[in-house]
Amino acid sequence: MCGWMAQLLPAARRIVVKIGSSTLVDAASGALRQAWFESFAADVARLRARGQEVLLVSSGAIALGRAGLKLAAGPLKLDEAQAAAAVGQIALARAWSEGLAGHDIRVAQVLLTLSDTESRRRYLNARSTLMTLLGLGVVPVINENDTVATEEIRFGDNDRLAARVASMCDADCLVLLSDIDGLYSADPRLDATARFIPEVTALTPELEAAAAGAGELGSGGMKTKLMAARIAMDAGVHMVIANGATLAPLEAIERGARATWFVAPTTPTAARKKWIAGALAPAGALSIDTGAANALQSGKSLLPAGVTHVEGGFGRGDCVRVLNAEGDEIARGLVAYDAQEARLIQGKRSVEIAALLGHAGRAEIIHRGDLVLVRT
Ligand code: GLU
């Protein structure tokens, strides 16, 4: 039994669930595991009905596609895997769309690559689309864009993709459903003395060594799961590894089924603010008037109207310093416009942005979620 940690799932506001190929697709027939799928759809509907936001990171495109294309068993060459993914992704998206439509839930297909989560411009775009979808009550179903992702620019495994998505969306909880019920001190199939580890609060070298010894099961073995845990914990996201094969696996986790919980030391907001405040080198500065400075102090976003001067040659999504009328740094944030655009819209009302830039833009030059006040 997992005790209090099982409560982290019902307590979470926003949850990312990663479903591994072996959980979703029957390896022998290449078909969707229908009974499991239906139980999981009901599980997701239960969370949504409680008011929780859910994002799914679903593998299975290659597994579904290779069966459809009748490709031989065994490892596929990269281009074959990409072709299989291109075929299988359609079936995968349809399955999710139809499966959740039965619960009156609309889904959206989102295909990402590593660079969409690494380059800050694309990161902001992807984040904003996901947030909009969640706001509209939609369940995003995310996978790697396998067709365009070549060796160097791909995640290759959805464990890390799911952790990046969780971090990007400030999720509170990441669930990795796979063919193993958690982390062991050694490979339980080879070592009878292997100990189950129910709770991890820090990723130590001993744990990493244990994971290396625990073998690679599927495309995302323990190693990628620990890499995902590092991304999640750094972002303030609790993560749980649980056996996906169980019917209604989320309910099973809540009931205290055997699982390994990685308990994050901080909250997503705190982790994100720390990242903005400390980890990024500022690429420029915005000077603002006193009215805007007061608005920031009371937790509001920075609007172009309050900006009096733009300094530097930053790009969209870069970190910039925010200076008050005295020139003191009062905040830092990720800027939604590049320096050239910022100069065009500074001092202007948000409704004028489209006319000034020739395209619609965001009302805020720095959204409050991307802004951290600097103690002076
Ligand atoms: N993107 C791959 C697929 O949909 C899965 C990668 C993984 O399972 O980690 O088949």
Short mmCIF file of C-alpha atoms and ligand atoms in Angstrom, two decimals:
data_model
loop_
_atom_site.label_atom_id
_atom_site.label_comp_id
_atom_site.label_asym_id
_atom_site.label_seq_id
_atom_site.Cartn_x
_atom_site.Cartn_y
_atom_site.Cartn_z
CA MET A 1 0.00 0.00 0.00
CA CYS A 2 1.18 3.45 -0.84
CA GLY A 3 -0.46 5.45 1.93
CA TRP A 4 -0.59 9.20 1.64
CA MET A 5 1.16 9.37 -1.71
CA ALA A 6 -1.86 7.81 -3.43
CA GLN A 7 -3.70 11.01 -2.49
CA LEU A 8 -1.40 13.10 -4.69
CA LEU A 9 -3.43 11.98 -7.72
CA PRO A 10 -6.93 13.02 -6.59
CA ALA A 11 -5.42 16.22 -5.17
CA ALA A 12 -3.81 17.24 -8.46
CA ARG A 13 -5.36 20.00 -10.51
CA ARG A 14 -3.63 19.14 -13.78
CA ILE A 15 -2.44 15.63 -14.61
CA VAL A 16 -0.36 14.23 -17.46
CA VAL A 17 -0.78 10.50 -18.10
CA LYS A 18 1.68 8.66 -20.35
CA ILE A 19 0.42 5.42 -21.82
CA GLY A 20 3.05 3.05 -23.15
CA SER A 21 2.62 1.02 -26.35
CA SER A 22 2.52 -2.31 -24.54
CA THR A 23 -0.30 -1.05 -22.34
CA LEU A 24 -2.40 0.12 -25.26
CA VAL A 25 -1.66 -2.36 -28.02
CA ASP A 26 -1.62 -6.15 -27.92
CA ALA A 27 1.85 -7.05 -29.17
CA ALA A 28 0.80 -10.33 -30.80
CA SER A 29 -2.17 -9.07 -32.80
CA GLY A 30 -1.20 -5.41 -33.15
CA ALA A 31 -4.75 -4.44 -32.13
CA LEU A 32 -5.90 -2.03 -29.47
CA ARG A 33 -6.56 -3.69 -26.09
CA GLN A 34 -10.24 -2.80 -26.18
CA ALA A 35 -11.40 -3.75 -22.67
CA TRP A 36 -8.47 -1.93 -21.11
CA PHE A 37 -8.99 1.06 -23.37
CA GLU A 38 -12.64 1.40 -22.35
CA SER A 39 -11.79 1.14 -18.66
CA PHE A 40 -9.12 3.80 -19.05
CA ALA A 41 -11.46 6.16 -20.93
CA ALA A 42 -13.92 5.84 -18.05
CA ASP A 43 -11.06 6.50 -15.63
CA VAL A 44 -10.18 9.73 -17.47
CA ALA A 45 -13.84 10.77 -17.55
CA ARG A 46 -13.98 10.29 -13.76
CA LEU A 47 -11.06 12.69 -13.30
CA ARG A 48 -12.59 15.23 -15.67
CA ALA A 49 -15.93 15.02 -13.84
CA ARG A 50 -14.09 15.90 -10.62
CA GLY A 51 -12.81 19.04 -12.34
CA GLN A 52 -9.26 17.80 -12.96
CA GLU A 53 -7.52 18.70 -16.21
CA VAL A 54 -6.00 15.78 -18.07
CA LEU A 55 -3.38 15.59 -20.81
CA LEU A 56 -2.57 12.23 -22.38
CA VAL A 57 0.78 11.33 -23.89
CA SER A 58 -0.04 8.26 -25.91
CA SER A 59 2.43 5.90 -27.53
CA GLY A 60 1.24 3.19 -29.87
CA ALA A 61 1.48 4.78 -33.32
CA ILE A 62 4.35 2.56 -34.40
CA ALA A 63 2.80 -0.56 -32.84
CA LEU A 64 -0.57 0.05 -34.56
CA GLY A 65 1.01 1.08 -37.85
CA ARG A 66 3.41 -1.82 -38.15
CA ALA A 67 0.58 -4.29 -37.78
CA GLY A 68 -1.43 -2.46 -40.45
CA LEU A 69 1.56 -2.50 -42.79
CA LYS A 70 2.35 -6.13 -41.91
CA LEU A 71 5.99 -5.32 -41.18
CA ALA A 72 8.05 -8.25 -39.90
CA ALA A 73 8.58 -8.70 -36.16
CA GLY A 74 11.78 -7.36 -34.60
CA PRO A 75 13.37 -3.94 -34.52
CA LEU A 76 12.42 -1.53 -37.32
CA LYS A 77 14.81 0.74 -39.18
CA LEU A 78 14.22 4.41 -38.38
CA ASP A 79 12.49 5.14 -41.69
CA GLU A 80 10.26 2.08 -41.31
CA ALA A 81 9.34 3.13 -37.78
CA GLN A 82 8.52 6.59 -39.10
CA ALA A 83 6.36 5.17 -41.87
CA ALA A 84 4.61 2.90 -39.37
CA ALA A 85 4.02 5.88 -37.07
CA ALA A 86 2.54 7.88 -39.93
CA VAL A 87 0.05 5.10 -40.60
CA GLY A 88 -0.61 4.24 -36.97
CA GLN A 89 -1.05 7.78 -35.67
CA ILE A 90 -4.33 8.14 -37.58
CA ALA A 91 -5.73 4.99 -35.97
CA LEU A 92 -4.41 6.08 -32.58
CA ALA A 93 -6.02 9.51 -32.79
CA ARG A 94 -9.29 8.01 -33.97
CA ALA A 95 -9.31 5.52 -31.09
CA TRP A 96 -8.85 8.29 -28.53
CA SER A 97 -11.32 10.57 -30.21
CA GLU A 98 -14.03 7.89 -30.37
CA GLY A 99 -13.20 6.38 -26.98
CA LEU A 100 -13.52 9.67 -25.12
CA ALA A 101 -16.43 10.97 -27.24
CA GLY A 102 -18.44 8.22 -25.54
CA HIS A 103 -17.94 10.23 -22.32
CA ASP A 104 -18.68 13.55 -24.02
CA ILE A 105 -15.03 14.51 -23.93
CA ARG A 106 -13.41 16.17 -26.92
CA VAL A 107 -9.79 15.36 -27.68
CA ALA A 108 -7.13 17.19 -29.69
CA GLN A 109 -4.14 15.65 -31.42
CA VAL A 110 -0.84 17.39 -30.65
CA LEU A 111 2.37 16.11 -32.24
CA LEU A 112 5.57 17.51 -30.76
CA THR A 113 9.29 17.14 -31.31
CA LEU A 114 12.16 17.68 -28.91
CA SER A 115 12.82 21.16 -30.33
CA ASP A 116 9.22 22.22 -29.64
CA THR A 117 9.99 21.82 -25.96
CA GLU A 118 13.56 23.14 -26.11
CA SER A 119 13.51 26.21 -28.31
CA ARG A 120 11.81 28.86 -26.22
CA ARG A 121 9.85 30.36 -29.07
CA ARG A 122 8.26 27.03 -29.97
CA TYR A 123 7.93 26.17 -26.30
CA LEU A 124 5.79 29.25 -25.75
CA ASN A 125 3.67 28.41 -28.80
CA ALA A 126 3.12 24.81 -27.74
CA ARG A 127 2.45 25.81 -24.14
CA SER A 128 -0.07 28.42 -25.13
CA THR A 129 -1.94 26.03 -27.44
CA LEU A 130 -2.07 23.35 -24.73
CA MET A 131 -3.29 25.87 -22.16
CA THR A 132 -5.99 27.09 -24.55
CA LEU A 133 -7.14 23.51 -25.19
CA LEU A 134 -7.32 22.83 -21.45
CA GLY A 135 -9.26 26.05 -20.94
CA LEU A 136 -11.76 24.83 -23.54
CA GLY A 137 -12.23 21.57 -21.65
CA VAL A 138 -10.41 19.50 -24.28
CA VAL A 139 -8.13 16.55 -23.47
CA PRO A 140 -4.94 16.92 -25.55
CA VAL A 141 -3.60 13.60 -26.83
CA ILE A 142 0.10 14.10 -27.42
CA ASN A 143 2.70 12.00 -29.19
CA GLU A 144 6.08 12.62 -30.69
CA ASN A 145 5.91 13.74 -34.32
CA ASP A 146 7.78 10.59 -35.34
CA THR A 147 7.58 11.29 -39.07
CA VAL A 148 9.71 14.43 -38.94
CA ALA A 149 11.83 13.60 -35.92
CA THR A 150 15.18 12.21 -37.03
CA GLU A 151 17.68 10.55 -34.71
CA GLU A 152 19.31 13.76 -33.44
CA ILE A 153 16.17 15.75 -32.87
CA ARG A 154 13.90 13.15 -31.36
CA PHE A 155 13.06 12.12 -27.85
CA GLY A 156 12.62 8.54 -29.03
CA ASP A 157 10.69 7.75 -25.89
CA ASN A 158 7.50 9.20 -24.57
CA ASP A 159 8.60 9.09 -20.91
CA ARG A 160 10.72 12.19 -21.35
CA LEU A 161 8.25 13.80 -23.73
CA ALA A 162 5.56 13.38 -21.06
CA ALA A 163 7.83 14.89 -18.40
CA ARG A 164 8.55 17.89 -20.64
CA VAL A 165 4.85 18.35 -21.31
CA ALA A 166 4.12 18.15 -17.57
CA SER A 167 6.78 20.74 -16.85
CA MET A 168 5.67 22.97 -19.73
CA CYS A 169 2.04 22.97 -18.53
CA ASP A 170 2.81 23.32 -14.81
CA ALA A 171 1.07 19.99 -14.14
CA ASP A 172 0.97 18.79 -10.54
CA CYS A 173 1.20 15.11 -11.31
CA LEU A 174 2.69 12.89 -14.02
CA VAL A 175 1.58 9.25 -14.29
CA LEU A 176 3.72 6.84 -16.32
CA LEU A 177 1.74 3.72 -17.15
CA SER A 178 3.92 0.93 -18.43
CA ASP A 179 4.54 -2.78 -18.16
CA ILE A 180 6.27 -2.54 -14.78
CA ASP A 181 4.76 -1.52 -11.46
CA GLY A 182 7.62 0.70 -10.35
CA LEU A 183 11.27 0.95 -9.46
CA TYR A 184 13.24 -1.95 -7.97
CA SER A 185 16.71 -2.06 -6.47
CA ALA A 186 17.66 -4.56 -9.23
CA ASP A 187 15.94 -6.33 -12.12
CA PRO A 188 13.20 -8.37 -10.37
CA ARG A 189 13.17 -10.89 -13.22
CA LEU A 190 16.81 -11.74 -12.68
CA ASP A 191 17.38 -11.08 -9.01
CA ALA A 192 15.16 -12.64 -6.33
CA THR A 193 16.48 -10.19 -3.71
CA ALA A 194 15.36 -7.16 -5.76
CA ARG A 195 13.59 -4.72 -3.44
CA PHE A 196 10.61 -2.63 -4.49
CA ILE A 197 11.07 1.13 -3.92
CA PRO A 198 7.69 2.81 -3.16
CA GLU A 199 8.89 6.37 -2.60
CA VAL A 200 11.69 8.51 -3.97
CA THR A 201 12.30 12.03 -2.69
CA ALA A 202 15.71 12.59 -4.28
CA LEU A 203 17.44 11.03 -7.27
CA THR A 204 20.66 9.61 -5.88
CA PRO A 205 23.53 7.91 -7.77
CA GLU A 206 22.51 4.64 -6.04
CA LEU A 207 19.05 4.87 -7.58
CA GLU A 208 20.45 5.62 -11.00
CA ALA A 209 22.67 2.55 -10.68
CA ALA A 210 19.69 0.44 -9.64
CA ALA A 211 17.75 1.67 -12.66
CA ALA A 212 20.62 0.83 -14.97
CA GLY A 213 20.60 -2.71 -13.54
CA ALA A 214 16.83 -2.98 -13.78
CA GLY A 215 17.09 -3.47 -17.52
CA GLU A 216 15.34 -1.88 -20.46
CA LEU A 217 11.73 -2.93 -20.87
CA GLY A 218 10.13 -1.59 -24.03
CA SER A 219 11.38 1.60 -25.67
CA GLY A 220 11.20 3.48 -22.40
CA GLY A 221 13.11 1.44 -19.85
CA MET A 222 13.90 2.44 -16.27
CA LYS A 223 16.68 4.70 -17.46
CA THR A 224 14.33 6.94 -19.44
CA LYS A 225 11.85 6.83 -16.55
CA LEU A 226 14.47 8.21 -14.19
CA MET A 227 15.39 10.88 -16.74
CA ALA A 228 11.71 11.77 -16.82
CA ALA A 229 11.64 11.82 -13.01
CA ARG A 230 14.49 14.32 -12.98
CA ILE A 231 12.71 16.66 -15.41
CA ALA A 232 9.45 16.31 -13.46
CA MET A 233 10.91 16.77 -9.97
CA ASP A 234 12.96 19.79 -11.06
CA ALA A 235 9.72 21.30 -12.37
CA GLY A 236 7.84 20.63 -9.14
CA VAL A 237 5.74 17.82 -10.67
CA HIS A 238 5.10 14.65 -8.65
CA MET A 239 5.59 11.54 -10.77
CA VAL A 240 4.33 7.99 -10.36
CA ILE A 241 5.30 4.83 -12.22
CA ALA A 242 2.53 2.24 -12.15
CA ASN A 243 1.49 -0.87 -13.95
CA GLY A 244 -0.72 0.10 -16.85
CA ALA A 245 -2.04 -3.39 -17.51
CA THR A 246 -4.57 -3.15 -14.68
CA LEU A 247 -8.09 -2.13 -15.70
CA ALA A 248 -8.88 1.46 -14.65
CA PRO A 249 -5.23 2.02 -13.67
CA LEU A 250 -5.73 5.56 -12.32
CA GLU A 251 -8.37 4.35 -9.89
CA ALA A 252 -6.02 1.55 -8.86
CA ILE A 253 -3.29 4.10 -8.09
CA GLU A 254 -5.71 6.13 -5.99
CA ARG A 255 -6.64 3.00 -4.08
CA GLY A 256 -2.98 2.52 -3.19
CA ALA A 257 -1.90 -0.07 -5.77
CA ARG A 258 1.81 -0.82 -5.83
CA ALA A 259 3.57 2.05 -7.55
CA THR A 260 6.71 4.14 -7.19
CA TRP A 261 6.07 7.77 -6.32
CA PHE A 262 8.68 10.44 -7.00
CA VAL A 263 7.71 13.24 -4.67
CA ALA A 264 8.77 16.68 -5.93
CA PRO A 265 10.34 18.97 -3.34
CA THR A 266 8.59 22.08 -4.63
CA THR A 267 5.46 23.20 -6.49
CA PRO A 268 5.31 23.74 -10.28
CA THR A 269 4.84 27.50 -9.91
CA ALA A 270 7.75 27.84 -7.51
CA ALA A 271 9.96 25.72 -9.78
CA ARG A 272 9.00 27.71 -12.86
CA LYS A 273 9.61 31.03 -11.14
CA LYS A 274 12.96 29.83 -9.90
CA TRP A 275 13.89 28.81 -13.43
CA ILE A 276 12.93 32.22 -14.84
CA ALA A 277 14.64 34.11 -12.02
CA GLY A 278 17.85 32.14 -11.90
CA ALA A 279 18.56 29.79 -14.74
CA LEU A 280 18.16 32.08 -17.74
CA ALA A 281 20.54 34.84 -18.73
CA PRO A 282 18.50 38.00 -19.45
CA ALA A 283 18.69 39.01 -23.11
CA GLY A 284 17.41 42.55 -22.67
CA ALA A 285 15.26 44.83 -20.54
CA LEU A 286 11.92 46.60 -20.54
CA SER A 287 11.57 49.86 -18.60
CA ILE A 288 8.07 50.44 -17.29
CA ASP A 289 6.09 53.31 -15.75
CA THR A 290 4.90 53.49 -12.16
CA GLY A 291 1.35 52.39 -12.95
CA ALA A 292 2.61 49.21 -14.59
CA ALA A 293 5.06 48.61 -11.72
CA ASN A 294 2.17 48.78 -9.25
CA ALA A 295 0.13 46.40 -11.41
CA LEU A 296 2.99 43.87 -11.38
CA GLN A 297 3.27 44.11 -7.59
CA SER A 298 -0.39 43.18 -7.32
CA GLY A 299 0.09 40.07 -9.45
CA LYS A 300 -0.98 41.39 -12.87
CA SER A 301 0.60 40.82 -16.28
CA LEU A 302 2.72 43.45 -18.01
CA LEU A 303 0.86 45.17 -20.86
CA PRO A 304 2.60 47.04 -23.70
CA ALA A 305 0.93 50.29 -22.54
CA GLY A 306 3.16 50.40 -19.45
CA VAL A 307 6.46 49.96 -21.32
CA THR A 308 8.49 53.14 -21.74
CA HIS A 309 11.75 51.80 -23.17
CA VAL A 310 13.02 48.58 -24.79
CA GLU A 311 16.65 47.61 -24.47
CA GLY A 312 18.57 44.84 -26.23
CA GLY A 313 17.97 42.45 -29.14
CA PHE A 314 15.97 39.67 -27.54
CA GLY A 315 13.78 37.09 -29.29
CA ARG A 316 10.29 35.97 -28.41
CA GLY A 317 10.34 33.74 -25.33
CA ASP A 318 13.67 35.12 -24.08
CA CYS A 319 14.10 36.19 -20.49
CA VAL A 320 14.20 39.97 -19.98
CA ARG A 321 14.69 42.23 -16.97
CA VAL A 322 11.90 44.60 -16.02
CA LEU A 323 13.09 47.99 -14.72
CA ASN A 324 11.03 50.58 -12.84
CA ALA A 325 11.12 54.34 -13.48
CA GLU A 326 14.22 54.60 -11.24
CA GLY A 327 16.02 51.96 -13.31
CA ASP A 328 15.89 49.29 -10.59
CA GLU A 329 15.19 45.70 -11.62
CA ILE A 330 11.82 44.74 -10.14
CA ALA A 331 10.99 41.61 -12.13
CA ARG A 332 12.11 39.14 -14.77
CA GLY A 333 9.98 37.34 -17.28
CA LEU A 334 9.65 35.55 -20.58
CA VAL A 335 8.72 38.15 -23.16
CA ALA A 336 5.96 37.37 -25.66
CA TYR A 337 7.35 39.62 -28.41
CA ASP A 338 10.80 40.07 -29.94
CA ALA A 339 12.68 43.33 -29.39
CA GLN A 340 11.65 44.86 -32.71
CA GLU A 341 7.97 44.17 -32.13
CA ALA A 342 8.26 45.32 -28.51
CA ARG A 343 9.55 48.69 -29.74
CA LEU A 344 6.59 49.04 -32.08
CA ILE A 345 3.98 48.32 -29.43
CA GLN A 346 5.59 49.99 -26.38
CA GLY A 347 3.28 52.54 -24.80
CA LYS A 348 0.38 51.36 -26.95
CA ARG A 349 -2.92 49.84 -25.91
CA SER A 350 -3.31 46.09 -26.45
CA VAL A 351 -6.19 46.62 -28.92
CA GLU A 352 -3.76 48.44 -31.22
CA ILE A 353 -1.32 45.52 -31.44
CA ALA A 354 -2.83 43.89 -34.52
CA ALA A 355 -2.81 47.13 -36.52
CA LEU A 356 0.77 47.97 -35.45
CA LEU A 357 2.27 44.56 -36.20
CA GLY A 358 0.06 43.42 -39.03
CA HIS A 359 -0.90 40.28 -37.13
CA ALA A 360 -2.83 39.47 -34.00
CA GLY A 361 -0.71 39.08 -30.90
CA ARG A 362 -1.09 38.48 -27.21
CA ALA A 363 -2.52 41.28 -25.07
CA GLU A 364 0.31 40.92 -22.55
CA ILE A 365 3.95 41.61 -23.32
CA ILE A 366 4.84 39.41 -20.33
CA HIS A 367 2.10 37.15 -19.00
CA ARG A 368 1.92 36.97 -15.21
CA GLY A 369 2.56 33.20 -15.38
CA ASP A 370 5.87 33.96 -17.07
CA LEU A 371 6.84 36.74 -14.67
CA VAL A 372 8.69 36.64 -11.38
CA LEU A 373 9.05 39.61 -9.06
CA VAL A 374 12.57 40.29 -7.88
CA ARG A 375 12.88 41.16 -4.21
CA THR A 376 14.44 44.59 -3.80
N1 GLU B 1 6.12 7.69 -30.43
C1 GLU B 1 6.15 6.26 -30.39
C2 GLU B 1 4.84 5.65 -30.89
O1 GLU B 1 3.83 6.29 -30.86
C3 GLU B 1 6.35 5.73 -28.98
C4 GLU B 1 7.58 6.07 -28.24
C5 GLU B 1 7.53 5.45 -26.82
O2 GLU B 1 6.75 4.53 -26.63
O3 GLU B 1 8.22 5.86 -25.93
O4 GLU B 1 4.80 4.52 -31.28
#
